Short mmCIF file of C-alpha atoms in Angstrom, two decimals:
data_model
loop_
_atom_site.label_atom_id
_atom_site.label_comp_id
_atom_site.label_asym_id
_atom_site.label_seq_id
_atom_site.Cartn_x
_atom_site.Cartn_y
_atom_site.Cartn_z
CA MET A 2 144.81 15.24 139.84
CA PRO A 3 144.08 18.97 140.06
CA THR A 4 141.24 20.10 137.84
CA SER A 5 142.34 23.72 137.62
CA ASP A 6 145.59 25.63 137.59
CA SER A 7 146.23 27.84 140.58
CA GLU A 8 148.55 30.83 140.32
CA ASP A 9 151.09 28.98 142.45
CA ASP A 10 151.10 25.99 140.13
CA ILE A 11 151.60 27.82 136.84
CA PRO A 12 155.33 28.35 136.33
CA SER A 13 156.71 31.82 137.01
CA ASN A 14 160.27 33.12 137.04
CA ASN A 15 159.54 34.83 140.37
CA GLN A 16 158.93 31.59 142.27
CA LYS A 17 161.46 30.46 144.87
CA ASP A 18 164.15 27.89 144.23
CA THR A 19 163.71 24.35 145.47
CA GLU A 20 166.30 22.62 147.63
CA GLY A 21 167.60 20.87 144.53
CA THR A 22 168.12 24.03 142.51
CA GLN A 23 169.86 25.66 145.46
CA ILE A 24 172.31 22.74 145.44
CA LEU A 25 172.90 23.13 141.71
CA LEU A 26 173.63 26.84 141.96
CA ALA A 27 175.92 26.66 145.01
CA ASP A 28 179.50 25.33 145.32
CA PRO A 29 180.15 22.98 142.36
CA LYS A 30 182.23 20.50 144.38
CA ALA A 31 179.51 20.14 146.99
CA ALA A 32 176.92 19.87 144.23
CA ILE A 33 178.84 17.05 142.53
CA LEU A 34 178.96 15.11 145.81
CA ARG A 35 175.35 15.78 146.81
CA LEU A 36 174.02 14.76 143.40
CA SER A 37 176.32 11.81 142.79
CA LEU A 38 176.15 10.03 146.16
CA PRO A 39 172.39 9.25 146.03
CA MET A 40 172.82 8.22 142.40
CA MET A 41 175.67 5.88 143.35
CA VAL A 42 173.31 4.06 145.70
CA ALA A 43 170.46 3.93 143.19
CA MET A 44 172.60 3.01 140.19
CA THR A 45 174.45 0.34 142.17
CA LEU A 46 171.12 -1.26 143.03
CA MET A 47 169.95 -1.01 139.42
CA THR A 48 173.19 -2.46 138.11
CA LEU A 49 173.00 -5.14 140.77
CA TYR A 50 169.59 -6.23 139.56
CA ASN A 51 171.04 -6.65 136.07
CA VAL A 52 173.69 -8.90 137.56
CA VAL A 53 171.04 -10.69 139.64
CA ASP A 54 169.20 -11.34 136.37
CA ALA A 55 172.34 -13.00 135.04
CA PHE A 56 172.77 -14.98 138.27
CA TRP A 57 169.25 -16.42 138.24
CA VAL A 58 169.20 -16.94 134.46
CA SER A 59 172.54 -18.78 134.69
CA GLY A 60 170.68 -21.58 136.45
CA LEU A 61 168.75 -22.12 133.22
CA GLY A 62 171.98 -22.92 131.35
CA ALA A 63 174.51 -21.31 129.01
CA ASP A 64 171.95 -20.95 126.18
CA ALA A 65 169.71 -18.87 128.44
CA LEU A 66 172.66 -16.67 129.40
CA ALA A 67 173.56 -16.28 125.74
CA ALA A 68 169.91 -15.43 124.95
CA VAL A 69 170.02 -12.57 127.44
CA GLY A 70 173.37 -11.57 125.94
CA PHE A 71 171.91 -11.40 122.43
CA SER A 72 168.89 -9.46 123.74
CA PHE A 73 171.06 -7.06 125.69
CA PRO A 74 172.12 -4.85 122.72
CA LEU A 75 168.48 -4.31 121.68
CA PHE A 76 167.57 -3.51 125.27
CA ILE A 77 170.51 -1.11 125.49
CA ILE A 78 169.45 0.59 122.24
CA THR A 79 165.96 1.11 123.67
CA ILE A 80 167.28 2.43 126.98
CA GLY A 81 169.88 4.45 125.12
CA LEU A 82 167.30 6.28 123.04
CA ALA A 83 165.32 7.21 126.15
CA SER A 84 168.43 7.96 128.18
CA GLY A 85 169.75 10.15 125.38
CA LEU A 86 166.49 12.06 125.21
CA GLY A 87 166.52 12.37 128.99
CA THR A 88 170.10 13.63 128.97
CA GLY A 89 169.18 16.25 126.39
CA GLY A 90 166.25 17.34 128.54
CA GLU A 91 168.35 17.32 131.72
CA ALA A 92 171.12 19.43 130.17
CA ALA A 93 168.67 21.97 128.70
CA LEU A 94 166.75 22.06 131.99
CA ALA A 95 169.92 22.70 134.00
CA ARG A 96 170.96 25.51 131.67
CA MET A 97 167.53 27.12 132.11
CA ILE A 98 167.93 26.86 135.88
CA GLY A 99 171.34 28.50 135.68
CA ALA A 100 169.79 31.29 133.61
CA ARG A 101 166.99 31.62 136.24
CA ASP A 102 164.30 30.81 133.66
CA ARG A 103 161.69 28.66 135.39
CA ILE A 104 159.13 28.99 132.62
CA GLY A 105 161.70 27.77 130.12
CA ALA A 106 162.68 24.89 132.41
CA SER A 107 159.05 23.73 132.66
CA SER A 108 158.67 23.90 128.90
CA VAL A 109 161.85 21.83 128.46
CA ALA A 110 160.46 19.13 130.78
CA MET A 111 157.11 19.01 128.96
CA HIS A 112 158.77 18.81 125.54
CA THR A 113 160.97 15.97 126.80
CA ILE A 114 158.02 13.90 128.02
CA LEU A 115 156.06 14.35 124.79
CA LEU A 116 159.09 13.41 122.69
CA MET A 117 159.47 10.32 124.88
CA THR A 118 155.87 9.28 124.15
CA ILE A 119 156.48 9.47 120.41
CA LEU A 120 159.69 7.48 120.82
CA ALA A 121 157.96 4.73 122.82
CA VAL A 122 155.52 4.04 119.99
CA ALA A 123 158.24 4.16 117.35
CA VAL A 124 160.44 1.65 119.20
CA THR A 125 157.91 -0.86 120.55
CA ILE A 126 156.19 -1.90 117.31
CA PRO A 127 159.19 -2.88 115.12
CA LEU A 128 161.19 -4.54 117.90
CA SER A 129 158.20 -6.64 118.95
CA LEU A 130 157.31 -7.70 115.40
CA PHE A 131 160.79 -8.51 114.11
CA ALA A 132 162.60 -9.78 117.22
CA GLU A 133 163.10 -13.33 115.94
CA ASP A 134 164.41 -12.21 112.56
CA ILE A 135 166.85 -9.86 114.26
CA PHE A 136 168.27 -12.60 116.48
CA VAL A 137 168.69 -14.96 113.54
CA LEU A 138 170.64 -12.26 111.69
CA MET A 139 172.76 -11.76 114.82
CA GLY A 140 173.81 -15.41 114.69
CA ALA A 141 172.08 -16.45 117.90
CA GLY A 142 171.78 -20.03 116.66
CA SER A 143 170.28 -22.34 119.29
CA ALA A 144 169.69 -19.36 121.59
CA ALA A 145 167.44 -17.54 119.07
CA GLY A 146 164.19 -19.01 120.42
CA LEU A 147 164.97 -18.15 124.03
CA ALA A 148 166.20 -14.68 123.04
CA THR A 149 162.94 -14.01 121.17
CA GLU A 150 160.84 -15.22 124.10
CA TYR A 151 162.75 -12.94 126.48
CA ALA A 152 162.80 -9.88 124.22
CA ARG A 153 159.14 -9.89 123.18
CA VAL A 154 158.01 -9.85 126.78
CA LEU A 155 160.55 -7.18 127.66
CA PHE A 156 159.39 -4.81 124.92
CA LEU A 157 155.82 -4.85 126.27
CA GLY A 158 157.07 -2.55 129.02
CA THR A 159 158.76 -0.04 126.73
CA PHE A 160 156.58 2.92 127.75
CA ALA A 161 157.23 2.44 131.48
CA LEU A 162 160.92 1.95 130.76
CA LEU A 163 161.21 5.10 128.66
CA PHE A 164 159.12 7.23 131.01
CA GLY A 165 161.33 6.15 133.90
CA GLU A 166 164.49 7.21 132.08
CA VAL A 167 163.07 10.62 131.18
CA ALA A 168 161.55 11.25 134.63
CA TYR A 169 164.87 10.36 136.29
CA ALA A 170 166.55 12.95 134.08
CA ILE A 171 164.02 15.69 134.83
CA LEU A 172 164.25 15.23 138.59
CA HIS A 173 168.01 14.93 138.51
CA GLY A 174 168.31 17.94 136.21
CA GLU A 175 166.67 20.12 138.83
CA GLY A 176 168.93 18.74 141.56
CA ASP A 177 166.39 16.37 143.15
CA ALA A 178 168.78 13.44 143.50
CA LYS A 179 167.20 11.98 146.65
CA ARG A 180 163.79 11.28 145.18
CA THR A 181 165.41 10.04 141.99
CA MET A 182 167.30 7.59 144.19
CA TYR A 183 164.12 6.46 145.97
CA ALA A 184 162.32 5.69 142.70
CA MET A 185 165.27 3.91 141.11
CA ALA A 186 165.95 1.92 144.28
CA ALA A 187 162.31 0.83 144.54
CA GLY A 188 162.42 -0.60 141.04
CA ALA A 189 165.75 -2.30 141.59
CA VAL A 190 164.71 -3.96 144.84
CA ALA A 191 161.44 -5.09 143.25
CA ASN A 192 163.33 -6.70 140.39
CA ILE A 193 165.72 -8.48 142.74
CA VAL A 194 162.75 -9.92 144.67
CA LEU A 195 160.68 -10.79 141.60
CA ASP A 196 163.42 -12.57 139.62
CA PRO A 197 163.59 -15.85 141.60
CA LEU A 198 159.86 -15.77 142.25
CA LEU A 199 158.87 -15.57 138.59
CA ILE A 200 161.73 -17.58 137.07
CA TYR A 201 161.69 -20.55 139.45
CA THR A 202 158.79 -20.45 141.92
CA LEU A 203 156.22 -19.77 139.19
CA HIS A 204 158.24 -21.78 136.62
CA MET A 205 158.15 -18.99 134.02
CA GLY A 206 161.77 -19.52 132.98
CA ILE A 207 163.50 -16.83 130.96
CA ALA A 208 160.18 -15.04 130.34
CA GLY A 209 159.95 -14.60 134.11
CA ALA A 210 163.15 -12.54 134.08
CA ALA A 211 161.61 -10.25 131.46
CA TRP A 212 158.35 -9.89 133.38
CA ALA A 213 160.31 -9.05 136.54
CA THR A 214 162.01 -6.21 134.67
CA ILE A 215 158.71 -4.84 133.34
CA LEU A 216 157.01 -4.89 136.75
CA ALA A 217 160.04 -3.26 138.35
CA GLU A 218 159.96 -0.44 135.79
CA VAL A 219 156.29 0.21 136.55
CA ILE A 220 156.98 0.27 140.29
CA SER A 221 159.74 2.80 139.69
CA ALA A 222 157.69 4.99 137.34
CA VAL A 223 154.58 5.35 139.51
CA PRO A 224 156.05 7.56 142.29
CA MET A 225 157.78 9.80 139.76
CA ALA A 226 154.54 10.29 137.85
CA TYR A 227 152.89 11.18 141.17
CA TRP A 228 155.52 13.79 142.05
CA LEU A 229 155.49 15.38 138.60
CA PHE A 230 151.77 15.33 137.74
CA VAL A 231 149.84 15.04 141.02
CA LYS A 232 151.81 16.40 143.96
CA ARG A 233 153.51 19.00 141.74
CA ASP A 234 156.19 20.05 144.22
CA THR A 235 159.02 20.01 141.69
CA TYR A 236 160.81 23.05 140.26
CA VAL A 237 159.17 22.41 136.90
CA SER A 238 155.39 22.62 136.49
CA LEU A 239 153.88 20.26 133.93
CA TYR A 240 150.53 21.28 132.45
CA LEU A 241 149.42 20.22 129.00
CA ARG A 242 147.01 23.16 128.92
CA GLU A 243 149.89 25.62 129.25
CA PHE A 244 152.08 23.78 126.75
CA ALA A 245 152.94 25.25 123.34
CA PRO A 246 155.35 23.42 121.00
CA ASP A 247 158.53 25.41 120.54
CA PRO A 248 161.04 24.37 117.85
CA VAL A 249 163.80 26.28 119.63
CA ILE A 250 163.36 24.23 122.81
CA THR A 251 163.03 21.02 120.82
CA ARG A 252 166.33 21.84 119.15
CA GLU A 253 167.92 22.61 122.55
CA ILE A 254 166.91 19.15 123.77
CA LEU A 255 167.83 17.24 120.63
CA GLN A 256 171.20 18.90 120.07
CA VAL A 257 172.32 16.97 123.15
CA GLY A 258 169.67 14.25 123.21
CA PHE A 259 170.23 12.97 119.68
CA PRO A 260 174.02 12.60 120.04
CA ALA A 261 173.55 11.09 123.52
CA ALA A 262 171.09 8.54 122.13
CA ALA A 263 173.45 7.91 119.23
CA GLU A 264 176.20 7.20 121.76
CA GLN A 265 174.11 4.44 123.29
CA VAL A 266 173.24 3.04 119.87
CA VAL A 267 176.93 3.11 118.93
CA LEU A 268 177.78 1.22 122.12
CA ALA A 269 175.04 -1.33 121.44
CA LEU A 270 176.17 -1.80 117.83
CA MET A 271 179.72 -2.19 119.07
CA THR A 272 178.44 -4.91 121.40
CA LEU A 273 176.86 -6.64 118.40
CA PHE A 274 180.14 -6.33 116.52
CA LEU A 275 182.08 -7.77 119.45
CA ASN A 276 179.53 -10.57 119.81
CA GLY A 277 180.18 -11.43 116.17
CA ILE A 278 183.96 -11.38 116.65
CA VAL A 279 183.61 -13.52 119.77
CA VAL A 280 181.41 -16.06 117.95
CA LEU A 281 183.98 -16.31 115.14
CA ILE A 282 186.85 -16.79 117.57
CA SER A 283 185.09 -18.79 120.27
CA SER A 284 181.45 -19.90 120.65
CA THR A 285 178.25 -18.92 122.44
CA ASP A 286 180.23 -19.49 125.66
CA GLY A 287 182.35 -16.52 124.64
CA VAL A 288 179.21 -14.41 124.23
CA ALA A 289 178.08 -15.56 127.68
CA ILE A 290 181.44 -14.48 129.14
CA TYR A 291 181.13 -11.07 127.54
CA SER A 292 177.48 -10.66 128.56
CA VAL A 293 177.95 -11.65 132.20
CA GLY A 294 181.35 -10.00 132.43
CA TRP A 295 180.14 -6.65 131.19
CA ARG A 296 177.29 -6.71 133.68
CA VAL A 297 179.80 -7.28 136.47
CA VAL A 298 182.04 -4.53 135.12
CA SER A 299 179.02 -2.23 135.17
CA ILE A 300 178.95 -2.51 138.95
CA GLY A 301 182.51 -1.25 139.07
CA LEU A 302 181.67 1.62 136.75
CA THR A 303 178.53 2.63 138.66
CA PRO A 304 180.15 5.17 141.04
CA ILE A 305 181.91 6.83 138.11
CA LEU A 306 178.72 6.83 136.05
CA ALA A 307 176.93 8.48 138.98
CA ILE A 308 179.56 11.20 139.08
CA SER A 309 179.19 11.75 135.34
CA THR A 310 175.41 12.20 135.67
CA ALA A 311 176.00 14.86 138.30
CA VAL A 312 178.43 16.61 135.95
CA VAL A 313 175.69 17.06 133.31
CA ALA A 314 173.44 18.99 135.71
CA VAL A 315 176.14 20.94 137.57
CA THR A 316 178.06 22.07 134.49
CA GLY A 317 174.78 22.79 132.69
CA ALA A 318 173.64 25.13 135.47
CA ALA A 319 177.06 26.80 135.62
CA TYR A 320 177.10 27.23 131.84
CA GLY A 321 173.59 28.71 131.87
CA ALA A 322 174.74 31.21 134.51
CA ARG A 323 177.94 31.88 132.51
CA ALA A 324 179.91 30.89 135.63
CA TYR A 325 182.80 29.32 133.73
CA ALA A 326 185.12 29.11 136.74
CA LYS A 327 182.50 26.97 138.52
CA MET A 328 182.12 24.84 135.43
CA GLU A 329 185.85 24.17 135.24
CA SER A 330 186.01 23.46 138.98
CA ALA A 331 183.24 20.87 138.62
CA LEU A 332 185.11 19.12 135.79
CA LEU A 333 188.43 18.94 137.65
CA PHE A 334 186.88 17.79 140.92
CA ALA A 335 184.77 15.12 139.22
CA VAL A 336 187.75 13.71 137.29
CA ARG A 337 189.91 13.49 140.41
CA LEU A 338 187.09 11.81 142.31
CA GLY A 339 186.57 9.34 139.47
CA LEU A 340 190.28 8.55 139.31
CA GLY A 341 190.48 7.75 143.02
CA ILE A 342 187.42 5.52 142.92
CA GLY A 343 188.65 3.82 139.75
CA VAL A 344 192.00 2.89 141.28
CA GLY A 345 190.33 1.37 144.34
CA LEU A 346 187.85 -0.62 142.27
CA ALA A 347 190.58 -1.85 139.92
CA VAL A 348 192.63 -3.27 142.78
CA ALA A 349 189.61 -4.97 144.36
CA THR A 350 188.32 -6.43 141.08
CA PHE A 351 191.71 -7.76 140.01
CA ALA A 352 192.33 -9.38 143.41
CA PHE A 353 188.92 -11.01 143.75
CA ALA A 354 188.11 -11.79 140.11
CA PRO A 355 187.90 -15.61 140.63
CA GLN A 356 185.47 -15.23 143.52
CA ILE A 357 183.35 -12.69 141.64
CA ALA A 358 183.22 -14.94 138.58
CA ALA A 359 182.15 -17.91 140.70
CA ILE A 360 179.29 -15.90 142.20
CA PHE A 361 177.83 -14.83 138.87
CA ALA A 362 178.46 -17.89 136.73
CA GLY A 363 179.12 -20.69 139.15
CA SER A 364 175.88 -22.65 138.93
CA GLY A 365 174.62 -25.23 136.45
CA ASP A 366 176.10 -25.44 132.97
CA ALA A 367 177.33 -21.85 133.24
CA SER A 368 180.14 -22.88 135.63
CA ALA A 369 182.23 -23.79 132.58
CA ILE A 370 182.76 -20.10 131.78
CA VAL A 371 184.22 -19.18 135.21
CA PRO A 372 187.92 -19.30 134.11
CA GLY A 373 187.22 -17.21 131.02
CA LEU A 374 185.11 -14.78 133.03
CA THR A 375 187.94 -14.39 135.55
CA ALA A 376 190.36 -13.44 132.77
CA PHE A 377 187.85 -10.95 131.34
CA LEU A 378 187.35 -9.22 134.70
CA ARG A 379 191.07 -8.89 135.33
CA VAL A 380 191.76 -7.33 131.96
CA MET A 381 188.87 -4.89 132.19
CA SER A 382 189.72 -3.86 135.76
CA LEU A 383 192.96 -2.33 134.47
CA VAL A 384 191.02 0.35 132.59
CA TYR A 385 188.88 1.45 135.58
CA PRO A 386 191.20 4.34 136.57
CA MET A 387 190.96 5.80 133.06
CA VAL A 388 187.21 5.42 132.56
CA GLY A 389 186.31 8.55 134.50
CA PHE A 390 188.36 10.80 132.25
CA GLY A 391 186.26 9.85 129.23
CA LEU A 392 182.82 9.53 130.84
CA ILE A 393 183.09 12.78 132.78
CA SER A 394 184.46 14.72 129.82
CA ALA A 395 181.60 13.47 127.63
CA SER A 396 179.07 14.48 130.31
CA PHE A 397 180.75 17.86 130.60
CA PHE A 398 180.17 18.52 126.91
CA GLN A 399 176.54 17.37 127.25
CA GLY A 400 175.97 19.84 130.08
CA THR A 401 177.29 22.70 127.97
CA GLY A 402 175.04 21.76 125.06
CA LEU A 403 177.82 20.35 122.87
CA GLY A 404 176.35 16.90 122.36
CA ALA A 405 178.25 16.29 119.14
CA ARG A 406 181.55 16.49 121.01
CA SER A 407 180.35 13.96 123.55
CA LEU A 408 179.38 11.63 120.70
CA THR A 409 182.79 12.12 119.11
CA ILE A 410 184.51 10.97 122.31
CA THR A 411 182.33 7.85 122.46
CA VAL A 412 182.89 6.97 118.80
CA LEU A 413 186.62 7.50 119.17
CA GLN A 414 186.79 5.25 122.24
CA SER A 415 184.32 2.54 121.45
CA VAL A 416 184.48 2.28 117.67
CA VAL A 417 187.64 3.68 116.15
CA LEU A 418 190.24 2.84 118.79
CA SER A 419 188.56 -0.26 120.23
CA THR A 420 188.07 -1.79 116.77
CA LEU A 421 191.66 -1.01 115.88
CA PHE A 422 193.07 -2.56 119.04
CA VAL A 423 190.71 -5.57 118.94
CA TRP A 424 191.85 -6.30 115.39
CA VAL A 425 195.51 -5.96 116.34
CA PHE A 426 195.37 -8.05 119.52
CA ALA A 427 192.78 -10.68 118.57
CA ILE A 428 193.51 -11.17 114.87
CA GLU A 429 196.93 -9.82 113.91
CA LEU A 430 198.74 -10.94 117.07
CA GLY A 431 196.59 -14.08 117.41
CA PHE A 432 195.63 -13.57 121.06
CA GLY A 433 192.13 -14.86 120.33
CA LEU A 434 189.41 -14.19 122.88
CA SER A 435 191.73 -12.50 125.36
CA GLY A 436 192.82 -10.19 122.54
CA VAL A 437 189.24 -8.93 122.26
CA TRP A 438 189.27 -8.01 125.95
CA TRP A 439 192.67 -6.30 125.69
CA GLY A 440 191.56 -4.40 122.60
CA VAL A 441 188.43 -3.05 124.27
CA ALA A 442 190.42 -2.02 127.35
CA ALA A 443 193.15 -0.27 125.36
CA GLY A 444 190.72 1.56 123.09
CA ASN A 445 188.72 2.91 125.99
CA ALA A 446 191.79 3.98 127.97
CA VAL A 447 193.42 5.91 125.11
CA GLY A 448 190.13 7.48 123.99
CA ALA A 449 189.31 8.60 127.53
CA MET A 450 192.53 10.56 127.87
CA LEU A 451 192.04 12.24 124.49
CA GLY A 452 188.49 13.25 125.49
CA TYR A 453 189.72 14.76 128.75
CA ALA A 454 192.38 16.79 126.95
CA TRP A 455 189.67 18.17 124.65
CA ALA A 456 187.44 19.17 127.59
CA ARG A 457 190.31 20.95 129.34
CA ARG A 458 191.13 22.87 126.18
CA TYR A 459 187.50 23.96 125.85
CA THR A 460 187.26 25.22 129.45
CA ALA A 461 190.50 27.12 129.07
CA GLY A 462 189.12 28.82 125.96
CA LEU A 463 185.93 29.87 127.75
CA ARG A 464 187.86 31.30 130.68
CA VAL A 465 190.17 33.28 128.41
CA GLY A 466 187.26 34.55 126.33
CA GLN A 467 185.38 35.70 129.42
CA ALA A 468 188.46 37.42 130.88
CA THR A 469 189.17 39.35 127.68
CA ALA A 470 185.55 40.24 126.85
CA VAL A 471 184.86 43.96 126.64
CA PRO A 472 181.95 44.98 128.93
CA ALA A 473 178.91 46.26 127.04
#
């Protein structure tokens, strides 16, 4: 660790761009591809390790799968808070890069990391102390003990988990997708290797799955900490000595970060709501279907999610530079790319749903859920082509600093419309468990298209405003 600050280290607006920032500020279509492709690889591996968790845990029985399912919303809330903060930092950072303000970009990164540290303390203590009570209130029943065992271990690694999410966002926000990929991939591969070793070889059971996740997060966080604080070859320069709290920058981060975190909390609460509906209609087997099924669906969504993360940085940089034509071009290209990928994934998932279900729930007691899991996958695959419209539009609004609009799209899709359609299909029409799946699919599809229409209207307004502006 350097003991003094050289002139080259201290951020200056006269310093040269990095390779990543050059990508961000160049052709938006090329930038979307160059940022999203490495993230597709990394996020696929990370999603795969979540599915691998489910695969190895399935050997412990349906109660263990349900325990992970009940823990999943709390885990998602924790990740969501950090991811939301990271998204706010990434969007603000990208806008600073577009405005050619390196000092401001470095300050954004430092504010984001310090906010993350506060968040880690605020999240870890209550979730560790009250895990068992929470699971009882969730109706976990016989799975409550296993869920508590899994969750309490998992929350020990909250700081590493949150730092990883924020560091990913900082690197990605300055266009450094390759090293982000390396760090994420290292953690994912470590988790895949550690799962069977800790769960079965060392006979740690469901706690072994949690320990594997913690160790993987640490392995992922270490290289990023090295790049940011020791090697210091990033666009941003992080020095506590040079840091001064700035409420304006904090507001810039939180005006996107808070709604983005709220989106994840909304999604997690919606998962809790759906778990409750599923328990009323079915049993813990239904929760297991939803838990495993959504993990599998996440693999299908990974390429589209990767595209949406690229959209945050690319549109943020274009917005900061007031290059509205580039911003609109990035949105249109990303949506078309997401649509093409979504159609291909939908066809493949629908055709091979039985085989996929057998892979992820075909061992031990969990094999009983294979038919139900097959039905879930086929219903959800039908919405893949539409997913990109909503995700990318939400990310577009995050990049431009309009986090509240992104949150509105998520609430519309996942709460208002999904709840409405779930009630109609599952309760009013009596479709039962399959009605829940159809309701979720319909709500997300309709909401996605409405979100895209909103984003297009906003870009059109910016272009018109810029064209008619009177030069100063």
